[in-house]
Amino acid sequence: MDNFIVSARKYRPDTFDSVVGQQHITSTLKNAIHHNQLAQAFLFCGPRGVGKTTCARILAKTINCEQITANVEACGTCAGCKSFQAGSSFSIHELDAASNNSVDDIRSLIEQVRIPPQSGKYKIYIIDEVHMLSQAAFNAFLKTLEEPPSYAIFILATTEKHKILPTILSRCQIFDFNRIKVEDMANHLSQIADKEGVLYEPDGLHIIAQKADGGLRDALSMFDQIVSFSNKNISYQSVIDNLNILDYDYYFRIVDNIAKEDAAQALLVLDHVLNSGFDGGHFISGLSSHIRNLLVSKEPVTTKLLDVSDNIKRKYIDQSQALSSGLLLSILNIANQCEVNYRSSKNQRLQVELALLKMCHVSSAILLSKQGTLTFSAATEQKKKQPESVKPPEYPSELRREIVNKVSSTPDVPKQVSVQSSTSLPFSKTIEQNAVVEKPVEKKGWGKITSSVQVPNLNTIFDDKSSDEDLEPDLVEGSEFREVTLNAFLSAWNTLAELFREKSRITLYTIMTANMPRFDGSKIEVDVENAVQLDELKLGKIDILNYLRVELKNFSLDLEGVQVEVTRVRKPYTSQEKYQAMADKNPALETLRKAFNLGLS
């Protein structure tokens, strides 16, 4: 019986063109060889199993080939190529830095570098896992790497570039290897399966490529394992059974159940998944990826982002067209929150089940939200169309002034009452979402005042209240524009400030009395010390103007706050500071201290 050779070794690339998924690197190396522009130190870095050491060996064999082909590949027939393939070349040396990482090992390598090649043009040193060298070994290697002999070329390979000294990096040409794409890996596996006479399903090879996570060596190891498991018949089912992978079908069924709001079936599918030995966190993570793929499938231009086979891609497209983007985003948000809370939860299964129940009721929540919005819009439109049944009463000017004064000085009067013109006093209007209940309110000296009682709508109770602005008192408008003297303005201003103090609106009282307002006949400017006072002034602006416009019979009055910088004087604290402050006020104190030679305790 012949010895079995694993696919990772049997089908290891031996030319640049046979390297999978690293065309940007192989083309650069071929051009450097063709133009004879080889650096004396290369650094190949990237994840495991992407071809770093393989490319280093191909490069070493090609530059020492005696008959390089027109396509810049090693001929494979010359003495240099044969000795390399047999592992007996005296010009190409491989060193594993993981087990030879001391200063003595590097010194031995430096001694070998001094000897010219016995055959071939170059002497090549391939150092794998170079980041494992010790600090002292790196320092010993620096001088040789900076000024090597003309015939010496160093090829360093590592998976952790950040661990290499910057002084080493600056002396190398750095090549970053990418993770191999799923499509390229699946095509390579299909070629190997054809050569080995293995039957396969493309979906199964795609699953292997996805599981390998960009590493071709891992993919080939799994390929050999499944070939043995399935007796040279790789099917989709055999792959997911052997690699313990959740089938796509579970996620398609879960999403269908969510769309139908069938919570019972969704929980049964989860129970079957958990009984099959899969972790709940793995399930919810896979569901998030599945929903992401559905969102990607919504647009034809983004379907190329799916790393799945054509058959699975068609399933994604069909399911995505039956679901709205809003529903998918809501489900994805719930799944992401469940994934965050999963590890810290004591009852992890309950976390996943709760997430599925929320997902199954997302459609109903979205529908209720839309119905609430439509109801609110219809009620608003109907409210606009309805004529006002109660006309506001008209009052004489003296009576209106008395009412305004009572409104300003009475703290428990509803804020819906506001003055809008010089001849009428209408009540402010409130837009309700469902119903408005009108009831009279008895106040001494007021008569009956109609107030609006708002009934909340539970469907839209958490929505932004678009009618909040309408609840604020309106600014008084009128046609009187009498000339106002400064004394009359200041008298009304101080009276209003006292009214605010009586109503416990201390901040407004402080703002109005702290600094003298500036008045030019129509515009009032008030100095404030900080942003808090400025905001408070903006909130009380309508109340101030409503009072002043009616009181002074000038409806062109406007108010503006001006924030000024206030320089704080630091109070004296220490004995020295207190004495200095006293001496500044009375210089004779310093004369007295000097006369009696006094000091500070």
JSON list of N, CA and C in Angstrom, two decimals, residues 23 67 85-86 94 107 118 152 158 181 194 199 218 220-221 248 292 310 320 326 447 499 545 583:
[
{"chain": "A", "resi": 23, "resn": "GLN", "atom": "N", "xyz": [-2.22, 36.89, -6.57]},
{"chain": "A", "resi": 23, "resn": "GLN", "atom": "CA", "xyz": [-1.69, 37.36, -7.86]},
{"chain": "A", "resi": 23, "resn": "GLN", "atom": "C", "xyz": [-0.93, 38.68, -7.73]},
{"chain": "A", "resi": 67, "resn": "GLN", "atom": "N", "xyz": [17.74, 27.99, -16.36]},
{"chain": "A", "resi": 67, "resn": "GLN", "atom": "CA", "xyz": [17.02, 28.19, -17.62]},
{"chain": "A", "resi": 67, "resn": "GLN", "atom": "C", "xyz": [15.61, 28.71, -17.32]},
{"chain": "A", "resi": 85, "resn": "GLN", "atom": "N", "xyz": [14.23, 20.30, -5.56]},
{"chain": "A", "resi": 85, "resn": "GLN", "atom": "CA", "xyz": [13.09, 19.40, -5.42]},
{"chain": "A", "resi": 85, "resn": "GLN", "atom": "C", "xyz": [13.46, 18.16, -4.59]},
{"chain": "A", "resi": 86, "resn": "ALA", "atom": "N", "xyz": [14.74, 17.75, -4.67]},
{"chain": "A", "resi": 86, "resn": "ALA", "atom": "CA", "xyz": [15.18, 16.59, -3.90]},
{"chain": "A", "resi": 86, "resn": "ALA", "atom": "C", "xyz": [15.57, 16.97, -2.47]},
{"chain": "A", "resi": 94, "resn": "GLU", "atom": "N", "xyz": [16.83, 26.59, 4.74]},
{"chain": "A", "resi": 94, "resn": "GLU", "atom": "CA", "xyz": [15.62, 26.93, 5.49]},
{"chain": "A", "resi": 94, "resn": "GLU", "atom": "C", "xyz": [15.91, 26.83, 6.98]},
{"chain": "A", "resi": 107, "resn": "ARG", "atom": "N", "xyz": [24.35, 33.50, 14.93]},
{"chain": "A", "resi": 107, "resn": "ARG", "atom": "CA", "xyz": [25.80, 33.60, 14.66]},
{"chain": "A", "resi": 107, "resn": "ARG", "atom": "C", "xyz": [26.24, 32.50, 13.71]},
{"chain": "A", "resi": 118, "resn": "GLN", "atom": "N", "xyz": [28.09, 27.29, -3.83]},
{"chain": "A", "resi": 118, "resn": "GLN", "atom": "CA", "xyz": [28.85, 26.31, -4.59]},
{"chain": "A", "resi": 118, "resn": "GLN", "atom": "C", "xyz": [28.23, 26.08, -5.97]},
{"chain": "A", "resi": 152, "resn": "ALA", "atom": "N", "xyz": [23.94, 36.95, -1.36]},
{"chain": "A", "resi": 152, "resn": "ALA", "atom": "CA", "xyz": [23.05, 36.47, -0.29]},
{"chain": "A", "resi": 152, "resn": "ALA", "atom": "C", "xyz": [21.71, 37.17, -0.38]},
{"chain": "A", "resi": 158, "resn": "THR", "atom": "N", "xyz": [6.47, 35.50, 8.40]},
{"chain": "A", "resi": 158, "resn": "THR", "atom": "CA", "xyz": [5.90, 35.63, 9.74]},
{"chain": "A", "resi": 158, "resn": "THR", "atom": "C", "xyz": [4.39, 35.81, 9.66]},
{"chain": "A", "resi": 181, "resn": "LYS", "atom": "N", "xyz": [-9.86, 34.23, -1.13]},
{"chain": "A", "resi": 181, "resn": "LYS", "atom": "CA", "xyz": [-11.31, 34.37, -1.29]},
{"chain": "A", "resi": 181, "resn": "LYS", "atom": "C", "xyz": [-11.98, 33.00, -1.34]},
{"chain": "A", "resi": 194, "resn": "ASP", "atom": "N", "xyz": [-11.28, 16.79, -9.00]},
{"chain": "A", "resi": 194, "resn": "ASP", "atom": "CA", "xyz": [-11.27, 16.19, -10.34]},
{"chain": "A", "resi": 194, "resn": "ASP", "atom": "C", "xyz": [-10.04, 15.31, -10.54]},
{"chain": "A", "resi": 199, "resn": "LEU", "atom": "N", "xyz": [-16.20, 12.64, -6.27]},
{"chain": "A", "resi": 199, "resn": "LEU", "atom": "CA", "xyz": [-17.47, 13.26, -6.62]},
{"chain": "A", "resi": 199, "resn": "LEU", "atom": "C", "xyz": [-17.78, 14.35, -5.59]},
{"chain": "A", "resi": 218, "resn": "ASP", "atom": "N", "xyz": [-5.91, 24.94, 5.73]},
{"chain": "A", "resi": 218, "resn": "ASP", "atom": "CA", "xyz": [-7.03, 24.44, 6.54]},
{"chain": "A", "resi": 218, "resn": "ASP", "atom": "C", "xyz": [-8.10, 23.82, 5.65]},
{"chain": "A", "resi": 220, "resn": "LEU", "atom": "N", "xyz": [-7.70, 22.38, 2.72]},
{"chain": "A", "resi": 220, "resn": "LEU", "atom": "CA", "xyz": [-7.24, 21.09, 2.20]},
{"chain": "A", "resi": 220, "resn": "LEU", "atom": "C", "xyz": [-7.27, 20.01, 3.28]},
{"chain": "A", "resi": 221, "resn": "SER", "atom": "N", "xyz": [-6.98, 20.38, 4.51]},
{"chain": "A", "resi": 221, "resn": "SER", "atom": "CA", "xyz": [-7.06, 19.40, 5.60]},
{"chain": "A", "resi": 221, "resn": "SER", "atom": "C", "xyz": [-8.51, 18.93, 5.80]},
{"chain": "A", "resi": 248, "resn": "TYR", "atom": "N", "xyz": [-27.95, 26.01, 6.38]},
{"chain": "A", "resi": 248, "resn": "TYR", "atom": "CA", "xyz": [-28.65, 27.22, 5.98]},
{"chain": "A", "resi": 248, "resn": "TYR", "atom": "C", "xyz": [-30.15, 27.06, 6.14]},
{"chain": "A", "resi": 292, "resn": "ARG", "atom": "N", "xyz": [-28.06, 39.61, 7.73]},
{"chain": "A", "resi": 292, "resn": "ARG", "atom": "CA", "xyz": [-27.17, 40.50, 6.96]},
{"chain": "A", "resi": 292, "resn": "ARG", "atom": "C", "xyz": [-27.14, 40.12, 5.50]},
{"chain": "A", "resi": 310, "resn": "ASP", "atom": "N", "xyz": [-24.02, 29.54, -5.92]},
{"chain": "A", "resi": 310, "resn": "ASP", "atom": "CA", "xyz": [-25.11, 30.11, -6.70]},
{"chain": "A", "resi": 310, "resn": "ASP", "atom": "C", "xyz": [-26.47, 29.60, -6.23]},
{"chain": "A", "resi": 320, "resn": "SER", "atom": "N", "xyz": [-35.38, 37.39, 0.44]},
{"chain": "A", "resi": 320, "resn": "SER", "atom": "CA", "xyz": [-35.24, 38.82, 0.72]},
{"chain": "A", "resi": 320, "resn": "SER", "atom": "C", "xyz": [-36.32, 39.64, 0.03]},
{"chain": "A", "resi": 326, "resn": "GLY", "atom": "N", "xyz": [-37.31, 47.29, 6.62]},
{"chain": "A", "resi": 326, "resn": "GLY", "atom": "CA", "xyz": [-37.57, 47.69, 8.00]},
{"chain": "A", "resi": 326, "resn": "GLY", "atom": "C", "xyz": [-37.68, 46.50, 8.94]},
{"chain": "A", "resi": 447, "resn": "GLY", "atom": "N", "xyz": [-65.33, 84.18, 35.84]},
{"chain": "A", "resi": 447, "resn": "GLY", "atom": "CA", "xyz": [-66.43, 83.57, 35.10]},
{"chain": "A", "resi": 447, "resn": "GLY", "atom": "C", "xyz": [-66.04, 82.17, 34.71]},
{"chain": "A", "resi": 499, "resn": "LEU", "atom": "N", "xyz": [-43.98, 90.87, 39.44]},
{"chain": "A", "resi": 499, "resn": "LEU", "atom": "CA", "xyz": [-44.96, 89.81, 39.22]},
{"chain": "A", "resi": 499, "resn": "LEU", "atom": "C", "xyz": [-44.29, 88.44, 39.11]},
{"chain": "A", "resi": 545, "resn": "LEU", "atom": "N", "xyz": [-43.16, 89.67, 26.52]},
{"chain": "A", "resi": 545, "resn": "LEU", "atom": "CA", "xyz": [-43.67, 90.51, 25.43]},
{"chain": "A", "resi": 545, "resn": "LEU", "atom": "C", "xyz": [-45.19, 90.63, 25.48]},
{"chain": "A", "resi": 583, "resn": "ALA", "atom": "N", "xyz": [-4.16, 96.79, 52.33]},
{"chain": "A", "resi": 583, "resn": "ALA", "atom": "CA", "xyz": [-3.14, 97.79, 52.03]},
{"chain": "A", "resi": 583, "resn": "ALA", "atom": "C", "xyz": [-3.45, 98.53, 50.73]}
]
